[in-house]
XYZ file of N, CA, C and O in Angstrom:
552
model
N 0.849 -1.484 0.025
C -0.303 0.011 -0.202
C 0.800 1.169 0.055
O 1.836 1.168 0.849
N 0.043 2.184 -0.816
C 1.159 3.363 -0.792
C 1.137 4.638 0.290
O -0.127 4.512 0.649
N 1.864 4.945 1.015
C 1.770 6.239 1.937
C 0.864 7.624 1.082
O 1.062 7.755 0.150
N -0.094 7.661 2.068
C -1.056 8.989 1.946
C 0.021 10.331 1.901
O 0.902 10.670 2.751
N -0.114 11.104 1.151
C 1.069 12.164 0.652
C 0.106 13.432 1.660
O -0.760 13.223 2.686
N 1.088 14.142 2.897
C 1.277 14.771 3.667
C -0.297 15.732 3.580
O -0.644 16.571 3.804
N -0.211 15.898 1.645
C -1.083 17.595 1.583
C -2.513 16.792 1.548
O -3.398 17.850 1.198
N -2.727 15.381 1.311
C -3.896 14.591 1.159
C -4.883 14.210 2.639
O -5.890 13.894 2.614
N -4.384 14.773 3.430
C -4.631 14.405 4.965
C -5.806 15.184 5.316
O -5.702 16.328 5.102
N -6.702 14.945 6.329
C -7.797 15.629 7.015
C -6.748 16.501 7.985
O -7.320 17.824 7.999
N -5.893 16.264 8.702
C -5.356 17.773 9.267
C -4.516 18.301 8.191
O -4.690 19.650 9.058
N -4.269 18.398 7.316
C -3.915 19.725 6.495
C -4.996 20.531 5.707
O -4.910 21.475 5.938
N -5.578 19.538 5.298
C -7.304 20.376 4.994
C -7.817 21.067 6.285
O -7.867 22.134 5.904
N -7.697 20.556 7.333
C -8.399 21.151 8.570
C -7.427 22.425 8.772
O -7.861 24.074 8.961
N -5.967 22.421 8.545
C -4.823 23.629 8.722
C -5.172 24.431 8.171
O -4.907 25.646 9.017
N -5.052 24.181 6.612
C -5.439 25.318 5.978
C -6.739 25.978 5.834
O -6.473 27.177 5.674
N -7.883 25.165 6.339
C -9.040 25.841 5.946
C -9.174 26.859 7.564
O -9.796 27.784 7.808
N -8.790 26.449 8.711
C -8.976 26.990 9.988
C -7.968 28.114 9.974
O -8.653 29.305 10.500
N -6.725 28.021 9.232
C -6.173 29.459 9.033
C -7.104 30.754 8.757
O -6.777 31.878 9.347
N -7.620 30.556 7.283
C -8.329 31.497 6.858
C -9.539 32.007 8.011
O -9.596 33.296 7.919
N -9.949 31.012 8.429
C -11.287 31.198 9.399
C -10.752 32.188 10.605
O -11.325 33.133 10.882
N -9.461 31.585 11.061
C -8.853 32.660 12.314
C -8.645 33.515 11.752
O -9.256 34.877 12.316
N -8.007 34.063 10.659
C -7.738 35.311 9.819
C -8.759 36.224 9.863
O -9.011 37.718 10.756
N -9.909 35.706 9.404
C -11.488 36.261 9.415
C -12.125 36.691 10.801
O -12.399 37.831 10.502
N -11.926 35.706 11.757
C -12.275 36.525 12.846
C -11.378 36.954 13.347
O -12.171 38.132 14.127
N -10.015 37.409 13.430
C -9.438 38.222 14.189
C -9.738 39.700 13.656
O -9.894 40.415 14.189
N -9.828 39.560 12.124
C -10.113 40.767 11.628
C -11.629 41.676 11.865
O -11.698 42.485 12.302
N -12.731 40.361 12.051
C -13.793 40.962 12.283
C -13.693 41.334 13.878
O -14.377 42.472 13.949
N -13.133 40.646 14.880
C -13.199 41.499 15.931
C -12.059 42.690 16.110
O -12.795 43.705 16.953
N -11.074 42.983 15.450
C -10.768 44.029 15.088
C -11.863 45.325 14.650
O -11.541 46.882 15.119
N -12.431 44.564 13.908
C -13.837 45.740 13.146
C -14.610 46.136 14.522
O -15.086 47.158 14.385
N -14.802 44.807 15.221
C -15.735 45.671 16.214
C -15.312 46.355 17.940
O -16.095 46.959 18.497
N -14.001 46.837 17.214
C -13.327 47.529 18.171
C -14.422 48.982 18.226
O -14.028 49.744 19.525
N -14.711 49.341 17.403
C -14.942 50.864 17.049
C -16.628 50.669 17.589
O -16.930 51.993 18.458
N -17.309 50.000 18.271
C -18.617 49.438 18.649
C -18.271 48.673 20.469
O -19.368 48.314 20.907
N -17.270 49.127 20.878
C -17.084 48.925 22.328
C -17.857 49.042 23.186
O -18.934 48.502 24.041
N -18.842 50.455 23.321
C -19.518 51.160 24.285
C -21.292 49.823 24.079
O -21.486 49.733 24.918
N -21.209 49.832 22.638
C -22.854 49.234 22.314
C -22.360 47.215 21.861
O -23.663 46.571 22.084
N -21.382 46.691 21.989
C -21.317 45.586 21.590
C -19.797 44.814 21.884
O -19.399 44.071 21.619
N -19.996 44.841 23.301
C -18.497 43.911 24.042
C -19.165 42.975 24.029
O -17.636 42.101 23.874
N -20.202 42.344 24.101
C -20.727 40.852 24.413
C -20.204 40.102 23.222
O -19.617 39.068 22.779
N -20.823 41.074 22.074
C -20.428 40.242 20.579
C -18.993 40.384 20.520
O -18.186 39.013 19.701
N -17.982 41.078 20.630
C -16.525 41.483 20.505
C -16.073 40.202 21.335
O -15.160 39.537 20.698
N -16.664 40.227 22.485
C -15.967 38.808 23.385
C -16.137 37.385 22.453
O -15.308 36.254 22.843
N -17.326 37.421 21.783
C -18.172 36.017 21.426
C -17.004 35.714 20.040
O -16.720 34.566 20.259
N -16.790 36.918 19.103
C -15.802 36.326 18.259
C -14.334 36.127 18.700
O -13.762 35.122 18.299
N -13.841 36.753 19.727
C -12.825 36.133 20.000
C -12.748 34.768 20.797
O -11.997 34.040 20.457
N -13.869 34.429 21.424
C -13.978 33.145 22.154
C -13.915 31.779 20.610
O -13.269 31.161 21.003
N -14.779 32.392 19.921
C -15.044 31.576 18.593
C -13.267 31.424 17.947
O -12.696 30.254 17.556
N -12.469 32.652 17.886
C -11.251 32.895 17.357
C -10.194 31.617 18.474
O -9.422 31.127 17.647
N -10.264 31.996 19.475
C -9.873 31.043 20.310
C -9.898 29.343 20.216
O -8.603 28.418 19.994
N -11.051 28.883 19.935
C -11.432 27.552 19.710
C -10.864 27.187 18.458
O -10.132 25.998 18.305
N -11.168 27.746 17.276
C -10.455 27.552 16.103
C -8.784 27.804 16.199
O -8.420 26.601 15.547
N -8.565 28.351 17.004
C -6.820 28.449 16.944
C -6.306 26.933 17.822
O -5.510 26.616 17.204
N -7.253 26.361 18.664
C -6.932 25.564 19.733
C -7.137 24.165 18.418
O -6.293 23.478 18.392
N -7.956 24.377 17.496
C -8.473 23.288 16.676
C -7.294 23.234 15.495
O -6.476 22.287 14.922
N -6.770 24.360 15.187
C -5.887 24.534 13.833
C -4.312 24.454 14.595
O -3.879 23.608 13.847
N -3.954 24.266 16.183
C -3.177 23.986 16.036
C -2.576 22.294 16.564
O -1.717 21.819 16.437
N -4.035 21.514 17.059
C -4.162 20.487 17.168
C -3.456 19.440 15.818
O -2.926 18.801 15.727
N -4.002 20.207 14.830
C -3.977 19.754 13.465
C -2.531 20.221 12.554
O -1.817 19.214 12.286
N -1.736 21.255 13.149
C -0.489 21.151 12.603
C 0.674 20.520 14.236
O 1.566 19.864 13.210
N 0.122 19.859 14.775
C 1.056 19.198 15.650
C 0.955 17.786 15.451
O 1.630 17.027 15.405
N -0.609 17.278 14.968
C -0.433 15.838 14.416
C -0.110 15.946 13.205
O 0.609 14.842 12.962
N 0.091 16.990 12.312
C 1.203 16.913 10.955
C 2.796 16.278 11.586
O 3.466 16.084 10.586
N 3.151 17.668 12.411
C 4.472 17.686 12.227
C 5.043 16.677 12.958
O 5.699 16.120 12.500
N 4.139 15.744 14.138
C 4.850 14.877 14.724
C 4.374 12.981 14.277
O 4.489 12.348 14.934
N 3.352 13.861 12.893
C 3.286 12.301 12.440
C 2.370 11.361 13.473
O 2.261 10.296 13.354
N 1.616 12.086 14.402
C 0.570 11.171 14.927
C -0.573 10.832 14.029
O -0.646 11.179 12.656
N -1.583 9.823 14.463
C -2.666 9.453 14.297
C -3.418 10.599 13.997
O -4.046 11.218 14.618
N -4.558 10.801 12.804
C -5.301 11.652 12.746
C -6.852 11.430 13.310
O -7.467 12.232 13.612
N -6.570 10.397 13.938
C -8.057 9.948 14.877
C -7.763 10.682 16.133
O -8.785 10.642 16.848
N -6.555 11.127 16.189
C -6.530 12.072 17.721
C -7.269 13.508 17.431
O -7.594 14.358 18.425
N -7.186 14.033 16.299
C -8.616 15.032 16.180
C -9.835 15.005 16.444
O -10.517 15.818 16.995
N -10.420 13.506 16.309
C -11.537 13.665 16.770
C -11.841 14.070 18.178
O -13.188 14.827 18.577
N -11.291 13.727 19.487
C -11.739 13.848 20.607
C -11.523 15.576 20.685
O -11.960 16.104 21.378
N -10.241 16.089 19.762
C -10.428 17.515 20.169
C -11.799 18.207 19.502
O -12.215 19.166 20.045
N -11.840 17.876 18.160
C -12.796 18.073 17.464
C -14.206 18.246 18.495
O -15.244 19.374 18.841
N -14.342 16.985 19.335
C -15.547 16.550 19.772
C -15.749 18.070 20.961
O -16.674 18.180 21.527
N -14.467 17.855 21.782
C -14.532 18.540 22.982
C -15.032 20.036 22.932
O -15.220 20.929 23.294
N -14.151 20.569 21.765
C -14.232 21.669 21.042
C -16.083 22.000 20.920
O -16.512 22.977 21.091
N -16.535 21.137 20.273
C -17.928 20.933 19.611
C -18.496 21.423 21.020
O -19.872 21.755 21.224
N -18.630 20.317 21.834
C -19.658 20.384 23.194
C -19.439 21.470 24.036
O -20.209 22.103 24.702
N -17.872 22.307 24.134
C -17.906 23.521 24.894
C -18.762 24.598 24.337
O -19.363 25.179 24.893
N -18.450 24.600 22.672
C -19.274 26.033 22.049
C -20.750 25.476 22.528
O -21.842 26.561 22.335
N -21.498 24.612 22.469
C -22.676 24.094 22.528
C -22.967 24.033 23.600
O -24.372 24.683 23.917
N -22.423 23.910 24.641
C -22.814 24.222 26.145
C -22.752 25.416 26.735
O -23.343 25.874 27.183
N -21.908 26.757 26.000
C -21.710 27.556 26.185
C -22.325 28.760 25.199
O -21.574 29.263 24.943
N -23.369 28.040 24.365
C -23.715 28.592 23.026
C -24.232 30.464 23.078
O -24.401 30.994 22.493
N -24.662 30.690 24.034
C -25.368 31.557 24.288
C -24.152 33.032 24.486
O -23.968 33.777 24.282
N -22.847 32.415 24.929
C -21.538 32.793 25.232
C -20.659 33.195 23.758
O -20.203 34.297 23.270
N -20.805 32.031 23.119
C -20.621 32.027 21.636
C -21.375 32.902 20.523
O -20.603 33.245 19.736
N -22.364 32.639 20.483
C -22.936 33.319 19.676
C -24.471 33.930 20.311
O -25.627 33.585 20.157
N -24.098 35.235 20.410
C -25.496 36.388 20.846
C -25.798 36.738 19.851
O -26.463 37.720 19.950
N -25.677 36.164 18.855
C -26.165 37.256 17.368
C -27.293 36.819 17.263
O -27.719 35.257 17.096
N -28.214 37.567 16.900
C -29.684 37.230 16.512
C -30.140 37.945 15.954
O -29.967 39.144 14.899
N -30.818 37.687 14.337
C -31.099 38.109 13.186
C -32.437 39.200 13.168
O -32.564 39.979 12.754
N -33.422 38.512 14.155
C -34.780 39.461 14.408
C -34.468 40.172 15.504
O -34.262 39.746 16.801
N -35.262 41.412 15.639
C -35.366 42.244 17.268
C -35.963 40.926 17.830
O -37.009 39.847 17.884
N -35.793 41.180 19.002
C -36.338 40.248 20.518
C -37.558 40.981 20.964
O -38.050 39.536 21.391
N -37.928 42.044 20.562
C -39.145 42.628 21.153
C -40.102 42.383 20.212
O -41.306 41.858 20.365
N -39.848 43.070 18.979
C -40.935 43.024 17.925
C -40.511 42.115 16.550
O -41.848 42.047 16.071
N -39.483 41.186 16.537
C -39.448 40.294 15.400
C -39.028 41.046 14.203
O -38.956 40.372 13.379
N -38.885 42.395 14.134
C -38.647 42.816 12.988
C -36.528 42.086 12.803
O -36.059 42.317 13.153
N -36.945 42.043 11.616
C -35.164 41.939 10.780
C -34.438 43.179 11.479
O -34.616 44.078 10.691
N -33.353 42.703 11.581
C -32.085 43.724 12.286
C -31.683 44.024 11.108
O -30.924 42.882 10.348
N -30.663 45.241 11.103
C -29.792 45.101 9.735
C -28.395 44.947 10.296
O -28.546 44.309 11.357
N -27.660 45.003 9.537
C -26.258 43.946 9.410
C -25.504 44.733 10.756
O -24.874 44.025 11.462
N -25.799 46.534 10.483
C -24.862 47.001 11.658
C -25.379 46.339 12.931
O -24.696 46.071 13.967
N -26.397 46.473 13.720
C -27.392 46.177 14.603
C -27.040 44.776 15.011
O -26.595 44.306 15.724
N -27.204 43.775 13.789
C -26.701 42.539 14.155
C -25.396 42.093 14.461
O -25.307 41.082 15.383
N -24.838 42.929 13.927
C -23.055 42.428 14.336
C -22.254 43.220 15.355
O -21.762 42.987 16.200
N -23.154 44.444 16.057
C -21.942 45.219 16.604
C -23.105 45.653 18.019
O -22.634 46.501 18.719
N -24.325 45.505 17.764
C -25.136 45.971 19.183
C -25.162 44.594 19.694
O -26.213 43.587 19.249
N -25.370 44.616 21.135
C -25.287 43.211 22.128
C -26.741 43.122 22.612
O -27.708 42.320 22.981
N -27.822 44.036 22.359
C -28.939 44.595 22.500
C -29.870 43.449 21.662
O -31.250 42.927 22.394
N -29.703 43.183 20.315
C -30.388 42.376 19.516
C -32.003 43.417 19.551
O -32.796 42.605 19.286
N -32.095 44.533 19.467
C -33.484 45.389 19.112
C -32.778 45.808 18.158
O -32.092 46.689 17.623
N -33.862 46.583 17.727
C -34.477 46.940 16.383
C -33.930 48.484 16.864
O -34.094 48.883 18.393
N -33.996 49.582 16.104
C -33.556 50.969 16.765
C -34.926 51.171 17.167
O -35.010 52.045 18.446
N -35.953 51.301 16.750
C -37.042 51.515 17.158
C -37.882 51.255 18.919
O -38.189 51.631 19.525
N -37.097 49.866 18.883
C -37.324 49.284 20.165
C -36.705 49.800 21.604
O -36.812 49.598 22.649
N -35.032 49.779 21.059
C -34.027 50.216 21.902
C -34.468 51.795 21.990
O -34.600 52.137 23.382
N -34.541 52.636 21.597
C -35.189 54.269 21.625
C -36.189 53.827 22.791
O -36.276 54.849 23.505
N -37.245 53.428 22.319
C -38.802 53.039 23.239
C -38.175 52.703 24.550
O -38.845 53.359 25.723
N -37.141 51.311 24.585
C -36.940 51.149 26.084
C -36.288 52.470 26.608
O -36.325 52.422 27.980
N -35.312 53.018 25.660
C -34.510 53.827 26.885
C -35.465 55.071 27.045
O -34.832 55.717 28.353
N -36.403 55.484 26.296
C -37.344 56.163 26.450
C -37.975 55.745 27.939
O -38.450 57.181 29.029
N -38.451 54.816 28.184
C -39.238 54.279 29.050
C -38.161 54.196 30.495
O -39.038 54.212 31.559
N -37.067 53.734 30.106
C -35.987 53.974 31.063
C -35.796 55.452 32.022
O -35.760 55.473 33.174
N -35.582 56.297 31.036
C -35.656 57.414 31.203
C -37.076 58.304 32.098
O -36.589 58.819 33.115
N -38.012 58.105 31.925
C -39.029 58.525 32.605
C -39.614 57.938 33.729
O -39.642 58.282 35.073
N -39.109 56.443 33.726
C -39.025 55.953 35.164
C -38.241 56.471 36.108
O -38.322 56.786 37.158
N -36.932 57.146 35.731
C -36.109 57.628 36.388
C -36.719 58.872 36.851
O -36.116 59.412 38.047
N -37.541 59.644 36.011
C -37.273 60.627 36.409
C -38.652 60.536 37.704
O -39.169 61.706 38.529
N -39.587 59.756 36.871
C -40.673 59.686 37.964
C -40.545 59.463 39.589
O -40.979 59.468 40.464
N -39.183 58.465 39.956
C -38.871 58.045 41.080
C -37.913 58.883 41.601
O -38.020 59.035 42.981
N -37.736 60.053 41.019
C -37.247 61.107 41.708
C -38.041 62.060 42.697
O -39.325 62.358 41.883
N -37.979 62.958 43.817
C -38.901 63.799 44.231
C -39.184 64.993 43.693
O -37.926 65.414 43.191
C-alpha cells in the first residue's frame, strides 16, 4: 500500500481551512473595536470563537508535525463542539430578528449591538427607562 501524501490528509485540510477562518475572525474582532460601548459581548464572542479555532488549528499542525494518527483530531473536535454547544449563549449572541418586535435587524445592529433590538424598540426602551427615573425622583 502506498503512503498517503501529507497534503492529502484531513489534518492538512483542517490546518489550511482553519487558518483562513482564524484570520477572518480576528479581522472581524478588530472591526468590532469601534463599537465597544454597544457591542462588548459580541466582541468577546468572536474572540472566544477565534480561540476555539486556534486550538483546533494547533492540534492539526501538531498532528502533522509529529506524524501522529489523525484519529486524535476526533476527541479535540468533539471537546470543542461540546464546549461551544454548552456555552452557546456566550459564543453566539447574534440574533437575526429583534427580540421585542421580531423585525429583521440590519447588519450593523446584528453584528455590533448587544441588545439585539431594532432602533425603534431600543429607543422606546431608553425613553421608558428615562421616564421611570424621572418619576422615581422627588
